[in-house]
PDB file of C-alpha atoms in Angstrom:
ATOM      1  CA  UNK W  79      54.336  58.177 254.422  1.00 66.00           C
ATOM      2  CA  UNK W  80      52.062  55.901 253.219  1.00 82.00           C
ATOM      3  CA  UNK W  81      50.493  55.182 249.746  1.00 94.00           C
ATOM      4  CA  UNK W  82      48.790  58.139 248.575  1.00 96.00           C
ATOM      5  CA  UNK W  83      45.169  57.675 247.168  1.00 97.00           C
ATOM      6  CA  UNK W  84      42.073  59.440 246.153  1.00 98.00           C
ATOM      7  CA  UNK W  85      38.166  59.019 247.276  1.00 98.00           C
ATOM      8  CA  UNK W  86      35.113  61.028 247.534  1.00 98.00           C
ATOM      9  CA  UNK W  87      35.222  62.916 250.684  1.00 98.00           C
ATOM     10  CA  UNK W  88      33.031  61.307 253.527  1.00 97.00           C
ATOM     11  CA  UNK W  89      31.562  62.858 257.044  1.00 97.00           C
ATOM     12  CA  UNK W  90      34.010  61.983 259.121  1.00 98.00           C
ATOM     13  CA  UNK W  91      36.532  64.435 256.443  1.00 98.00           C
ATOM     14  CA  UNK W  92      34.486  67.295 257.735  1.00 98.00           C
ATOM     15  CA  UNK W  93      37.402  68.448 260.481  1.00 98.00           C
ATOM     16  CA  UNK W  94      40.352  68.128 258.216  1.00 98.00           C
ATOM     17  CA  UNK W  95      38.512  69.832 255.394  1.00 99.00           C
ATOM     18  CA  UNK W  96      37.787  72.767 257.602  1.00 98.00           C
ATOM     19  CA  UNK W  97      41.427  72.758 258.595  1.00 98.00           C
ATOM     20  CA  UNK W  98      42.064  72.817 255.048  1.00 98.00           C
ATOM     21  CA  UNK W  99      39.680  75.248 253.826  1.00 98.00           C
ATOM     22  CA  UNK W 100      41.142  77.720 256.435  1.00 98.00           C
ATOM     23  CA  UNK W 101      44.712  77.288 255.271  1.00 98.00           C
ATOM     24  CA  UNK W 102      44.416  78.158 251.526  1.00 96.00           C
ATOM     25  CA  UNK W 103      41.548  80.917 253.019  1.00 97.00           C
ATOM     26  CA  UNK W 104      44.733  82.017 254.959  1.00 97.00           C
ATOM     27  CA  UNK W 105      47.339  82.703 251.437  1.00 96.00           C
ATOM     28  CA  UNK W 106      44.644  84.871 250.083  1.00 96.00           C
ATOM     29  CA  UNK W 107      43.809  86.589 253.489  1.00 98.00           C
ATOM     30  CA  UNK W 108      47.574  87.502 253.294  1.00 97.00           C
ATOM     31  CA  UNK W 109      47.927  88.347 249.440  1.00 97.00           C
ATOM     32  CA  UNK W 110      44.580  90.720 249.427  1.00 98.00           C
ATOM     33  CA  UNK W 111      43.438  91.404 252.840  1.00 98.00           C
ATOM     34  CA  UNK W 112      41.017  94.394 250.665  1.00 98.00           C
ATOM     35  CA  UNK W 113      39.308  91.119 248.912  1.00 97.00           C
ATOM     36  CA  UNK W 114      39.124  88.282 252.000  1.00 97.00           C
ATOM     37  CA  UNK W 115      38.381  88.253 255.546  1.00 97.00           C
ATOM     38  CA  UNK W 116      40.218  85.449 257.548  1.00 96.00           C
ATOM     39  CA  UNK W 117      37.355  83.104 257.563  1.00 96.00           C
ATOM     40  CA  UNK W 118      36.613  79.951 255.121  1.00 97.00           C
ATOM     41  CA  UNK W 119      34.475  79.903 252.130  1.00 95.00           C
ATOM     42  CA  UNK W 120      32.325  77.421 253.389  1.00 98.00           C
ATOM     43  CA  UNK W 121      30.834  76.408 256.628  1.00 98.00           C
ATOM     44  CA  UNK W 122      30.728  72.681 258.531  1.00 98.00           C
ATOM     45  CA  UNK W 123      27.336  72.660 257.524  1.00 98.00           C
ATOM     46  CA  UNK W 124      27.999  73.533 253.685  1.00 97.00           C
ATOM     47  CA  UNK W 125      30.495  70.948 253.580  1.00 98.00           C
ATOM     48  CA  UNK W 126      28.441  68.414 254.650  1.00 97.00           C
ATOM     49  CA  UNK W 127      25.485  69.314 252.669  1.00 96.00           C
ATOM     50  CA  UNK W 128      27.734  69.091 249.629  1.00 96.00           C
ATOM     51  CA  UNK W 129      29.304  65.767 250.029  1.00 94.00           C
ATOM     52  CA  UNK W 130      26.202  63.964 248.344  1.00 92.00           C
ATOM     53  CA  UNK W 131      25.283  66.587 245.363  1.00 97.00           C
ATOM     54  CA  UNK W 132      27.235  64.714 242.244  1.00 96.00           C
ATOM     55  CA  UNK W 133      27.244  68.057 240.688  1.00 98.00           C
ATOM     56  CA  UNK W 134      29.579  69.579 243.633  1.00 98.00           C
ATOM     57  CA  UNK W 135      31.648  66.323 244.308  1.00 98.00           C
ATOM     58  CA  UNK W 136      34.416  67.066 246.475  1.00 99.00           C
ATOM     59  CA  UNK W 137      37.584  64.350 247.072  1.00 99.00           C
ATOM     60  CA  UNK W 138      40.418  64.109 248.992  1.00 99.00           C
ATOM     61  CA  UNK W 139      44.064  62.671 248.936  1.00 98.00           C
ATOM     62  CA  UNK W 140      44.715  60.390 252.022  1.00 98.00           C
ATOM     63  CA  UNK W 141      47.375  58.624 253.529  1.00 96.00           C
ATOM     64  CA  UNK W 142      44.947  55.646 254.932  1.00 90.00           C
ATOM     65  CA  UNK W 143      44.802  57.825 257.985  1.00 89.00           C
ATOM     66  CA  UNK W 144      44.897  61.599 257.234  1.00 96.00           C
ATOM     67  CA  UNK W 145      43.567  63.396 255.033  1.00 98.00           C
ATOM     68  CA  UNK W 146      46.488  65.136 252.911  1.00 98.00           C
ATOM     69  CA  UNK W 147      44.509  67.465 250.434  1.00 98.00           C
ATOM     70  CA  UNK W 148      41.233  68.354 248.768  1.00 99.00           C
ATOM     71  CA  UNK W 149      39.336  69.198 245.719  1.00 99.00           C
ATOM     72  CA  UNK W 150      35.979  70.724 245.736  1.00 99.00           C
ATOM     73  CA  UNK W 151      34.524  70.554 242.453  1.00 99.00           C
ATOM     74  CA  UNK W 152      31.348  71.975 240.467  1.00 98.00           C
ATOM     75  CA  UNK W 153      30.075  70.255 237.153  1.00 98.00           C
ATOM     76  CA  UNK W 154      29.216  73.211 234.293  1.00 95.00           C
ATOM     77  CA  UNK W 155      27.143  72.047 231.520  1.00 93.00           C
ATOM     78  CA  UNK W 156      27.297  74.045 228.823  1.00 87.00           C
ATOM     79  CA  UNK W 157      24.706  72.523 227.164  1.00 84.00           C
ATOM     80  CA  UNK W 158      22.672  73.510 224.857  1.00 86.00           C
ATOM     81  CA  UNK W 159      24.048  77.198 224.850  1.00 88.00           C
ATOM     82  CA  UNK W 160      24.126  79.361 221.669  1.00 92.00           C
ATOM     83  CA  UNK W 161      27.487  81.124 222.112  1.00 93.00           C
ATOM     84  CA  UNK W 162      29.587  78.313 223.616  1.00 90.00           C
ATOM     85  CA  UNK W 163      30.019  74.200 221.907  1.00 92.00           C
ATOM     86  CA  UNK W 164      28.401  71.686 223.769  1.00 92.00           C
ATOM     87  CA  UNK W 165      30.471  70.900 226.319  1.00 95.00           C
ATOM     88  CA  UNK W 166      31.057  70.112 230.179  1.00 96.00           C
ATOM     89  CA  UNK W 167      33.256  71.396 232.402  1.00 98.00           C
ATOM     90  CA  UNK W 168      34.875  70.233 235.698  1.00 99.00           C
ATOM     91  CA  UNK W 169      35.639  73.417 237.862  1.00 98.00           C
ATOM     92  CA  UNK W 170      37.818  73.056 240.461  1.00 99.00           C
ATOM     93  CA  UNK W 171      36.288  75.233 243.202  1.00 98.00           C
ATOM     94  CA  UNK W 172      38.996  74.717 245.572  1.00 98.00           C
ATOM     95  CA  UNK W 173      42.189  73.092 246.447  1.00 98.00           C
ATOM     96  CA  UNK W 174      44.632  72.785 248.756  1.00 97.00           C
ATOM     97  CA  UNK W 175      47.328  70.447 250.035  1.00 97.00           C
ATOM     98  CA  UNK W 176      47.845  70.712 253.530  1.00 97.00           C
ATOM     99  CA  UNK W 177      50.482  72.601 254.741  1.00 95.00           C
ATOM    100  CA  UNK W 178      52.532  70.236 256.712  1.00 95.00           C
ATOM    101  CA  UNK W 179      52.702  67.719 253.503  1.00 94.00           C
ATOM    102  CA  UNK W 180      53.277  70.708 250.748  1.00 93.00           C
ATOM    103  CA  UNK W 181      56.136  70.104 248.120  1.00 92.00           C
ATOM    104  CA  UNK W 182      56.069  66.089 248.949  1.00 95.00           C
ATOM    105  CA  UNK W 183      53.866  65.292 245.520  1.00 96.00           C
ATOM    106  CA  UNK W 184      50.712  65.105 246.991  1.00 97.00           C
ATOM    107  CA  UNK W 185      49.007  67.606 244.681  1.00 97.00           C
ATOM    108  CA  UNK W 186      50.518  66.233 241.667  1.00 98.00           C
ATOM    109  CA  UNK W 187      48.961  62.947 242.644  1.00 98.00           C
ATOM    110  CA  UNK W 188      45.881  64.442 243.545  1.00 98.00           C
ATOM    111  CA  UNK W 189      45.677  67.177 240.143  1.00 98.00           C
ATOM    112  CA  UNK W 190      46.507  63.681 238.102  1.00 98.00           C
ATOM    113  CA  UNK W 191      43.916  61.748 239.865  1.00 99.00           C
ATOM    114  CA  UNK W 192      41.517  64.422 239.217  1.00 99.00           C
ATOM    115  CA  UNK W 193      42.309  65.264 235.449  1.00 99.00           C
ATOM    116  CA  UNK W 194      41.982  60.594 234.868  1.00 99.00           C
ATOM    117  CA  UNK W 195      38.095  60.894 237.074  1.00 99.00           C
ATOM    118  CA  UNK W 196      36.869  64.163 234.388  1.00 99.00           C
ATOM    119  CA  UNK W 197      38.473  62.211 231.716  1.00 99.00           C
ATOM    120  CA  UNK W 198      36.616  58.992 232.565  1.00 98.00           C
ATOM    121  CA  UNK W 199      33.542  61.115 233.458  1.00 98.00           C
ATOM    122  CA  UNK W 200      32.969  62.906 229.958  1.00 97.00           C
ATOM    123  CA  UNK W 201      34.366  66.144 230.636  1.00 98.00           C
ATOM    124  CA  UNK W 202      36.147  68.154 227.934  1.00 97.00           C
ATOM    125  CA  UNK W 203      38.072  70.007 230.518  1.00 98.00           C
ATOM    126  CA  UNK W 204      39.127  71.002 233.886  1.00 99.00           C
ATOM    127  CA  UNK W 205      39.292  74.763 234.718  1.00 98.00           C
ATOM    128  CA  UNK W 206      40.138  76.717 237.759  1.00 98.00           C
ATOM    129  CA  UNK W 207      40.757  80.335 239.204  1.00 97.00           C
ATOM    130  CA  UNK W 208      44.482  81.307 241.098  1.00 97.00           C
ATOM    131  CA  UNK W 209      44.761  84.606 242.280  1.00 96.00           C
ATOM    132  CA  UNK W 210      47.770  86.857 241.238  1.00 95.00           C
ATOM    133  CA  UNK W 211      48.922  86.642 245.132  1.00 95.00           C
ATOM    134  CA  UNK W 212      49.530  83.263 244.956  1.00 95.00           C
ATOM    135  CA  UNK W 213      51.760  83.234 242.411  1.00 95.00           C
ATOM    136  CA  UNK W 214      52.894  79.052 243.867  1.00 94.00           C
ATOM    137  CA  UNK W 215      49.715  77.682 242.973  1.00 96.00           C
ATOM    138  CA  UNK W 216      49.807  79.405 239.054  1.00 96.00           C
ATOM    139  CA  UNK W 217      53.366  77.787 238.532  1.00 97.00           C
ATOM    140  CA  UNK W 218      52.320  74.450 240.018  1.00 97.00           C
ATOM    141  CA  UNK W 219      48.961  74.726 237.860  1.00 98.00           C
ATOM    142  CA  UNK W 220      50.976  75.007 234.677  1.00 98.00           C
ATOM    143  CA  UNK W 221      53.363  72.553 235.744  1.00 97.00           C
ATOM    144  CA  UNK W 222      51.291  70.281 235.828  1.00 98.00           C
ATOM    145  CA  UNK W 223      49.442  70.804 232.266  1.00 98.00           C
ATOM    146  CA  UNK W 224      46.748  73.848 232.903  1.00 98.00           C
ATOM    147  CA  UNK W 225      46.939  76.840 230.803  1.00 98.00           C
ATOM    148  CA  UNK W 226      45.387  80.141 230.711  1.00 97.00           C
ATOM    149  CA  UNK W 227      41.666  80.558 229.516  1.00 96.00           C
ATOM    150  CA  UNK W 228      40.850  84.085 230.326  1.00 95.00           C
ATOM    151  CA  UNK W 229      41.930  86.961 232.586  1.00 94.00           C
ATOM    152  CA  UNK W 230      40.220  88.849 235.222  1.00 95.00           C
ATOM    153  CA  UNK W 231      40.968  92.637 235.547  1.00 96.00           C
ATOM    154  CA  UNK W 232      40.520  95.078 237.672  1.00 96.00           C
ATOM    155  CA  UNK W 233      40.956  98.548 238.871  1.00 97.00           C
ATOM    156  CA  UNK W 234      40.557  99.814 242.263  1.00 96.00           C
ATOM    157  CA  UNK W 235      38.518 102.261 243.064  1.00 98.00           C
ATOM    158  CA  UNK W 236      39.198 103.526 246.398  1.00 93.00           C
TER     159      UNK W 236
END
C-alpha cells in the first residue's frame, strides 16, 4: 500500500464516500435494527452540497488512488454561551475506514491527522458519538486518546 495521507474530500470522492457511508450505516443497522434502517445518513446530493461549507468540512485518508476512510465533521461554537466557557468544538459526525483496509492503521493515521488540523485550527477539542453496538469503534476511540464526556440513556418503551 501506498503512503497514506489526508485532504479535504473533493467531487470526484462522492462514490467511495457513499460506499463508505453505507458500510458504517451497515454496523449500526446490525447492532439496533429498532434505531436504523439500512440506508445512509446522507444522500449524493448532501455530500456534495457539504464539501464546500467550512463549518461541515469533511476529509478523507487516501492511498494516491483510493480513498481508504473518512471524516465528516461539524464546527460547534460555543461562543458566547452563559452555561458553557468559550470554546469550539470539532465534532466528528462520522467515520469510517473502509472495510477491506480495517486493522492496517489507517484510522490511527487518519484520527491523528484529524486531532494535528483542530489543533492547528483553534479548537479546544474533538468530540464524537459511538453507539454501545459497536463496541470496536469505543475501544479504538480510547485507544487512541478520546475519553468519555457524557452518556446517553435510554429506556424502551415498547
Amino acid at each position: 500500500m501506498n503512503k497514506i495521507s489526508m485532504r479535504r474530500a473533493q467531487p470526484s470522492d462522492v462514490p467511495a464516500l457513499m460506499d463508505l457511508l453505507r458500510q458504517v450505516n451497515e454496523v449500526h443497522f446490525r447492532g439496533r435494527p429498532d434505531l436504523f434502517r439500512r440506508a445512509t445518513k446522507y444522500s449524493a446530493d448532501d455530500v456534495s452540497a457539504t464539501m464546500s461549507d467550512d463549518d461541515r468540512p469533511i476529509f478523507v485518508a487516501t492511498d494516491g488512488s483510493r480513498v481508504l476512510a473518512h471524516i465528516f465533521c461539524q464546527v460547534r461554537d460555543y461562543r458566547p454561551n452563559p452555561l458553557l466557557q468559550d470554546i469550539k468544538t470539532l465534532y466528528i459526525d462520522d467515520v469510517c475506514v473502509s472495510d477491506t483496509t480495517r486493522g492496517m492503521g489507517i484510522g490511527r493515521i487518519a484520527m491523528d491527522w484529524i486531532f494535528d488540523w483542530a489543533r492547528s485550527e483553534g479548537f479546544y477539542n474533538v468530540t464524537l458519538g459511538v453507539w454501545e453496538c459497536n463496541p470496536g469503534a469505543r475501544a479504538f476511540y480510547e485507544a487512541v486518546g478520546m475519553q468519555v464526556q457524557e452518556t446517553v440513556m435510554e429506556k424502551i418503551l415498547r
